[in-house]
Amino acid sequence: AKADGRRTYRFFEAGMDQRAKARRSLELELRQAITDGSLETYYQPVLNIEDGKISSCEALLRWRHRERGMISPAEFIPIAEDSGLINELGQWVLNAACAEAVNWPAHVRVAVNISPVQFRSQSLSLNVAAALAASGLPASRLELEITEAVLIRDDAALDALHQLRKLGVRIALDDFGTGYSSLSYLQRFPFDKIKIDRSFIKDIAGPGASSSIVQAVVNIAAASDMMTTAEGVETEQQRNLLYILGCTEMQGYLFSPAISAADVRRLLLSHRAR
Ligand code: C2E
Ligand code: CA
Ligand code: CA
Ligand code: CA
């Protein structure tokens, strides 16, 4: 039994070692990807629920790996966060998204995800200002999506938010309802928008509490002049319910997944012509 135990242990250790190696090589490849053109920002349209018009598009990173095909951001963003590479990666996305959005109709904003790691970096507002200056995009057309994880930190987070707000960019609270959610965050900082996590939208037509929760969030947001975006809207039924609940915007496969920059340009042109 003792020998078996040791063998199991060694096996486990070898497994860990392999995983660490795979992660390390992915990290090196990711570093390269930032400069070799295998990273691309896709954009997912966000629509006004009432009139169906596109109000913004969210930049979502795509990595086309030479051998492994498309790698999901859910897989490589955490690696970038652990290795510190996220700052470079995040700046790349900011620059790319601002440069792209300048080509869009002037009423369409671009939303960019900001990792908590990036958020804590002292230079975030400088970096955002640099991306705006380099692209010529007006600050009012850039929306930064941050998650609740950054808010549980401390007052420094609030200072950082106010600093960004001073630049004139809009701030959205992403994935609301997951993690450390607390309604008190909504009182501590005046967000422009709350994005309600897909997990609530998925069950909104079901018997559970999801629709009541969405209703509560929408009401609180409306009372504080914040917009609400429902994430992951996939069915007409969900859309209709969200409309009745008073949610202002929606995003999801019902209308469109994230698409390439070229496709989004075409979409915005035809959309405007409607
Ligand atoms: P997120 O910010 O919550 O983005 C929404 C995710 O839901 C996207 O996945 C989007 O493609 C997916 N989605 C949109 N509509 C639907 C729908 O109707 N049904 C379903 N099932 N899914 C839908 P994606 O592109 O794989 O991104 C995953 C996450 O990776 C993002 O979640 C975000 O947290 C992170 N991410 C992506 N790009 C960036 C980036 O540039 N910077 C940072 N820091 N994180 C990023
Ligand atoms: Ca987001
Ligand atoms: Ca989200
Ligand atoms: Ca999410």
PDB file of C-alpha atoms in Angstrom, residues 84-209:
ATOM      1  CA  GLY A  84       1.303  40.061 -15.581  1.00  0.00           C
ATOM      2  CA  LEU A  85       0.959  39.917 -19.356  1.00  0.00           C
ATOM      3  CA  ILE A  86      -2.584  41.233 -18.998  1.00  0.00           C
ATOM      4  CA  ASN A  87      -1.378  44.830 -18.851  1.00  0.00           C
ATOM      5  CA  GLU A  88       0.208  44.590 -22.273  1.00  0.00           C
ATOM      6  CA  LEU A  89      -2.672  42.559 -23.625  1.00  0.00           C
ATOM      7  CA  GLY A  90      -5.225  44.946 -22.182  1.00  0.00           C
ATOM      8  CA  GLN A  91      -3.484  47.939 -23.706  1.00  0.00           C
ATOM      9  CA  TRP A  92      -3.415  46.174 -27.055  1.00  0.00           C
ATOM     10  CA  VAL A  93      -7.177  45.612 -26.892  1.00  0.00           C
ATOM     11  CA  LEU A  94      -7.833  49.207 -25.794  1.00  0.00           C
ATOM     12  CA  ASN A  95      -5.810  50.572 -28.704  1.00  0.00           C
ATOM     13  CA  ALA A  96      -7.366  48.191 -31.219  1.00  0.00           C
ATOM     14  CA  ALA A  97     -10.924  48.828 -30.033  1.00  0.00           C
ATOM     15  CA  CYS A  98     -10.588  52.631 -30.010  1.00  0.00           C
ATOM     16  CA  ALA A  99      -8.946  52.628 -33.434  1.00  0.00           C
ATOM     17  CA  GLU A 100     -11.767  50.479 -34.807  1.00  0.00           C
ATOM     18  CA  ALA A 101     -14.629  52.387 -33.207  1.00  0.00           C
ATOM     19  CA  VAL A 102     -13.509  55.648 -34.811  1.00  0.00           C
ATOM     20  CA  ASN A 103     -14.838  54.170 -38.080  1.00  0.00           C
ATOM     21  CA  TRP A 104     -18.312  53.525 -36.682  1.00  0.00           C
ATOM     22  CA  PRO A 105     -21.322  55.847 -36.750  1.00  0.00           C
ATOM     23  CA  ALA A 106     -20.827  58.480 -34.051  1.00  0.00           C
ATOM     24  CA  HIS A 107     -23.652  57.253 -31.834  1.00  0.00           C
ATOM     25  CA  VAL A 108     -22.149  53.774 -31.459  1.00  0.00           C
ATOM     26  CA  ARG A 109     -19.868  53.288 -28.473  1.00  0.00           C
ATOM     27  CA  VAL A 110     -17.242  50.638 -27.908  1.00  0.00           C
ATOM     28  CA  ALA A 111     -17.011  48.674 -24.656  1.00  0.00           C
ATOM     29  CA  VAL A 112     -13.706  47.227 -23.461  1.00  0.00           C
ATOM     30  CA  ASN A 113     -13.238  44.700 -20.654  1.00  0.00           C
ATOM     31  CA  ILE A 114     -10.750  45.739 -17.981  1.00  0.00           C
ATOM     32  CA  SER A 115      -9.240  42.974 -15.872  1.00  0.00           C
ATOM     33  CA  PRO A 116      -9.029  43.563 -12.100  1.00  0.00           C
ATOM     34  CA  VAL A 117      -5.254  43.248 -12.439  1.00  0.00           C
ATOM     35  CA  GLN A 118      -5.199  46.016 -15.028  1.00  0.00           C
ATOM     36  CA  PHE A 119      -7.520  48.053 -12.874  1.00  0.00           C
ATOM     37  CA  ARG A 120      -5.109  47.976  -9.971  1.00  0.00           C
ATOM     38  CA  SER A 121      -2.238  49.206 -12.105  1.00  0.00           C
ATOM     39  CA  GLN A 122      -1.359  52.830 -11.375  1.00  0.00           C
ATOM     40  CA  SER A 123      -1.161  53.700 -15.039  1.00  0.00           C
ATOM     41  CA  LEU A 124      -4.648  52.638 -16.169  1.00  0.00           C
ATOM     42  CA  SER A 125      -6.098  56.109 -16.641  1.00  0.00           C
ATOM     43  CA  LEU A 126      -2.932  57.230 -18.425  1.00  0.00           C
ATOM     44  CA  ASN A 127      -3.176  54.197 -20.693  1.00  0.00           C
ATOM     45  CA  VAL A 128      -6.828  54.864 -21.431  1.00  0.00           C
ATOM     46  CA  ALA A 129      -6.035  58.499 -22.220  1.00  0.00           C
ATOM     47  CA  ALA A 130      -3.225  57.341 -24.526  1.00  0.00           C
ATOM     48  CA  ALA A 131      -5.545  54.997 -26.448  1.00  0.00           C
ATOM     49  CA  LEU A 132      -8.077  57.808 -26.882  1.00  0.00           C
ATOM     50  CA  ALA A 133      -5.437  60.280 -28.036  1.00  0.00           C
ATOM     51  CA  ALA A 134      -3.831  57.841 -30.481  1.00  0.00           C
ATOM     52  CA  SER A 135      -7.156  56.928 -32.088  1.00  0.00           C
ATOM     53  CA  GLY A 136      -8.935  60.254 -31.906  1.00  0.00           C
ATOM     54  CA  LEU A 137     -11.981  58.560 -30.372  1.00  0.00           C
ATOM     55  CA  PRO A 138     -13.967  60.929 -28.122  1.00  0.00           C
ATOM     56  CA  ALA A 139     -13.877  59.716 -24.505  1.00  0.00           C
ATOM     57  CA  SER A 140     -17.671  59.664 -24.383  1.00  0.00           C
ATOM     58  CA  ARG A 141     -17.676  56.828 -26.918  1.00  0.00           C
ATOM     59  CA  LEU A 142     -15.555  54.516 -24.771  1.00  0.00           C
ATOM     60  CA  GLU A 143     -17.096  52.374 -22.089  1.00  0.00           C
ATOM     61  CA  LEU A 144     -14.974  50.378 -19.655  1.00  0.00           C
ATOM     62  CA  GLU A 145     -16.398  47.175 -18.209  1.00  0.00           C
ATOM     63  CA  ILE A 146     -15.141  46.311 -14.754  1.00  0.00           C
ATOM     64  CA  THR A 147     -16.207  43.490 -12.476  1.00  0.00           C
ATOM     65  CA  GLU A 148     -17.253  43.582  -8.865  1.00  0.00           C
ATOM     66  CA  ALA A 149     -14.001  41.922  -7.892  1.00  0.00           C
ATOM     67  CA  VAL A 150     -12.232  45.268  -8.130  1.00  0.00           C
ATOM     68  CA  LEU A 151     -14.653  46.948  -5.760  1.00  0.00           C
ATOM     69  CA  ILE A 152     -14.178  44.756  -2.741  1.00  0.00           C
ATOM     70  CA  ARG A 153     -10.627  45.980  -2.516  1.00  0.00           C
ATOM     71  CA  ASP A 154     -10.591  49.403  -0.960  1.00  0.00           C
ATOM     72  CA  ASP A 155     -11.088  53.105  -1.426  1.00  0.00           C
ATOM     73  CA  ALA A 156      -8.240  53.152  -3.912  1.00  0.00           C
ATOM     74  CA  ALA A 157     -10.590  51.414  -6.321  1.00  0.00           C
ATOM     75  CA  LEU A 158     -13.104  54.195  -5.923  1.00  0.00           C
ATOM     76  CA  ASP A 159     -10.427  56.806  -6.542  1.00  0.00           C
ATOM     77  CA  ALA A 160      -9.405  54.972  -9.691  1.00  0.00           C
ATOM     78  CA  LEU A 161     -12.995  54.919 -10.908  1.00  0.00           C
ATOM     79  CA  HIS A 162     -13.396  58.629 -10.315  1.00  0.00           C
ATOM     80  CA  GLN A 163     -10.147  59.278 -12.147  1.00  0.00           C
ATOM     81  CA  LEU A 164     -11.428  57.351 -15.162  1.00  0.00           C
ATOM     82  CA  ARG A 165     -14.754  59.113 -15.007  1.00  0.00           C
ATOM     83  CA  LYS A 166     -12.902  62.440 -15.096  1.00  0.00           C
ATOM     84  CA  LEU A 167     -11.483  61.459 -18.472  1.00  0.00           C
ATOM     85  CA  GLY A 168     -15.044  61.330 -19.734  1.00  0.00           C
ATOM     86  CA  VAL A 169     -15.290  57.592 -20.335  1.00  0.00           C
ATOM     87  CA  ARG A 170     -18.298  55.587 -19.228  1.00  0.00           C
ATOM     88  CA  ILE A 171     -18.093  52.855 -16.615  1.00  0.00           C
ATOM     89  CA  ALA A 172     -20.149  49.675 -16.672  1.00  0.00           C
ATOM     90  CA  LEU A 173     -20.346  47.094 -13.912  1.00  0.00           C
ATOM     91  CA  ASP A 174     -19.922  43.721 -15.656  1.00  0.00           C
ATOM     92  CA  ASP A 175     -21.257  40.285 -14.666  1.00  0.00           C
ATOM     93  CA  PHE A 176     -23.519  41.767 -12.026  1.00  0.00           C
ATOM     94  CA  GLY A 177     -24.943  39.157  -9.714  1.00  0.00           C
ATOM     95  CA  THR A 178     -21.960  36.827  -9.703  1.00  0.00           C
ATOM     96  CA  GLY A 179     -19.191  36.610  -7.150  1.00  0.00           C
ATOM     97  CA  TYR A 180     -19.108  39.152  -4.385  1.00  0.00           C
ATOM     98  CA  SER A 181     -22.208  40.925  -5.517  1.00  0.00           C
ATOM     99  CA  SER A 182     -23.672  43.376  -3.198  1.00  0.00           C
ATOM    100  CA  LEU A 183     -26.251  46.010  -3.900  1.00  0.00           C
ATOM    101  CA  SER A 184     -24.241  48.387  -1.740  1.00  0.00           C
ATOM    102  CA  TYR A 185     -21.637  48.653  -4.515  1.00  0.00           C
ATOM    103  CA  LEU A 186     -24.234  50.390  -6.583  1.00  0.00           C
ATOM    104  CA  GLN A 187     -24.492  53.112  -3.978  1.00  0.00           C
ATOM    105  CA  ARG A 188     -20.778  53.560  -3.614  1.00  0.00           C
ATOM    106  CA  PHE A 189     -20.151  54.462  -7.208  1.00  0.00           C
ATOM    107  CA  PRO A 190     -22.429  55.913  -9.859  1.00  0.00           C
ATOM    108  CA  PHE A 191     -21.980  53.472 -12.708  1.00  0.00           C
ATOM    109  CA  ASP A 192     -23.347  54.387 -16.084  1.00  0.00           C
ATOM    110  CA  LYS A 193     -24.549  50.876 -16.660  1.00  0.00           C
ATOM    111  CA  ILE A 194     -25.043  47.536 -14.981  1.00  0.00           C
ATOM    112  CA  LYS A 195     -24.600  44.390 -17.014  1.00  0.00           C
ATOM    113  CA  ILE A 196     -26.743  41.614 -15.605  1.00  0.00           C
ATOM    114  CA  ASP A 197     -24.981  38.279 -15.817  1.00  0.00           C
ATOM    115  CA  ARG A 198     -26.171  35.656 -18.264  1.00  0.00           C
ATOM    116  CA  SER A 199     -26.913  33.180 -15.464  1.00  0.00           C
ATOM    117  CA  PHE A 200     -29.961  35.258 -14.484  1.00  0.00           C
ATOM    118  CA  ILE A 201     -31.124  35.776 -18.052  1.00  0.00           C
ATOM    119  CA  LYS A 202     -30.877  32.053 -18.775  1.00  0.00           C
ATOM    120  CA  ASP A 203     -33.497  31.244 -16.106  1.00  0.00           C
ATOM    121  CA  ILE A 204     -35.563  34.377 -16.382  1.00  0.00           C
ATOM    122  CA  ALA A 205     -38.582  32.601 -17.853  1.00  0.00           C
ATOM    123  CA  GLY A 206     -38.323  29.761 -15.316  1.00  0.00           C
ATOM    124  CA  PRO A 207     -40.028  29.274 -11.954  1.00  0.00           C
ATOM    125  CA  GLY A 208     -37.073  30.467  -9.840  1.00  0.00           C
ATOM    126  CA  ALA A 209     -36.234  33.907  -8.487  1.00  0.00           C
TER     127      ALA A 209
END
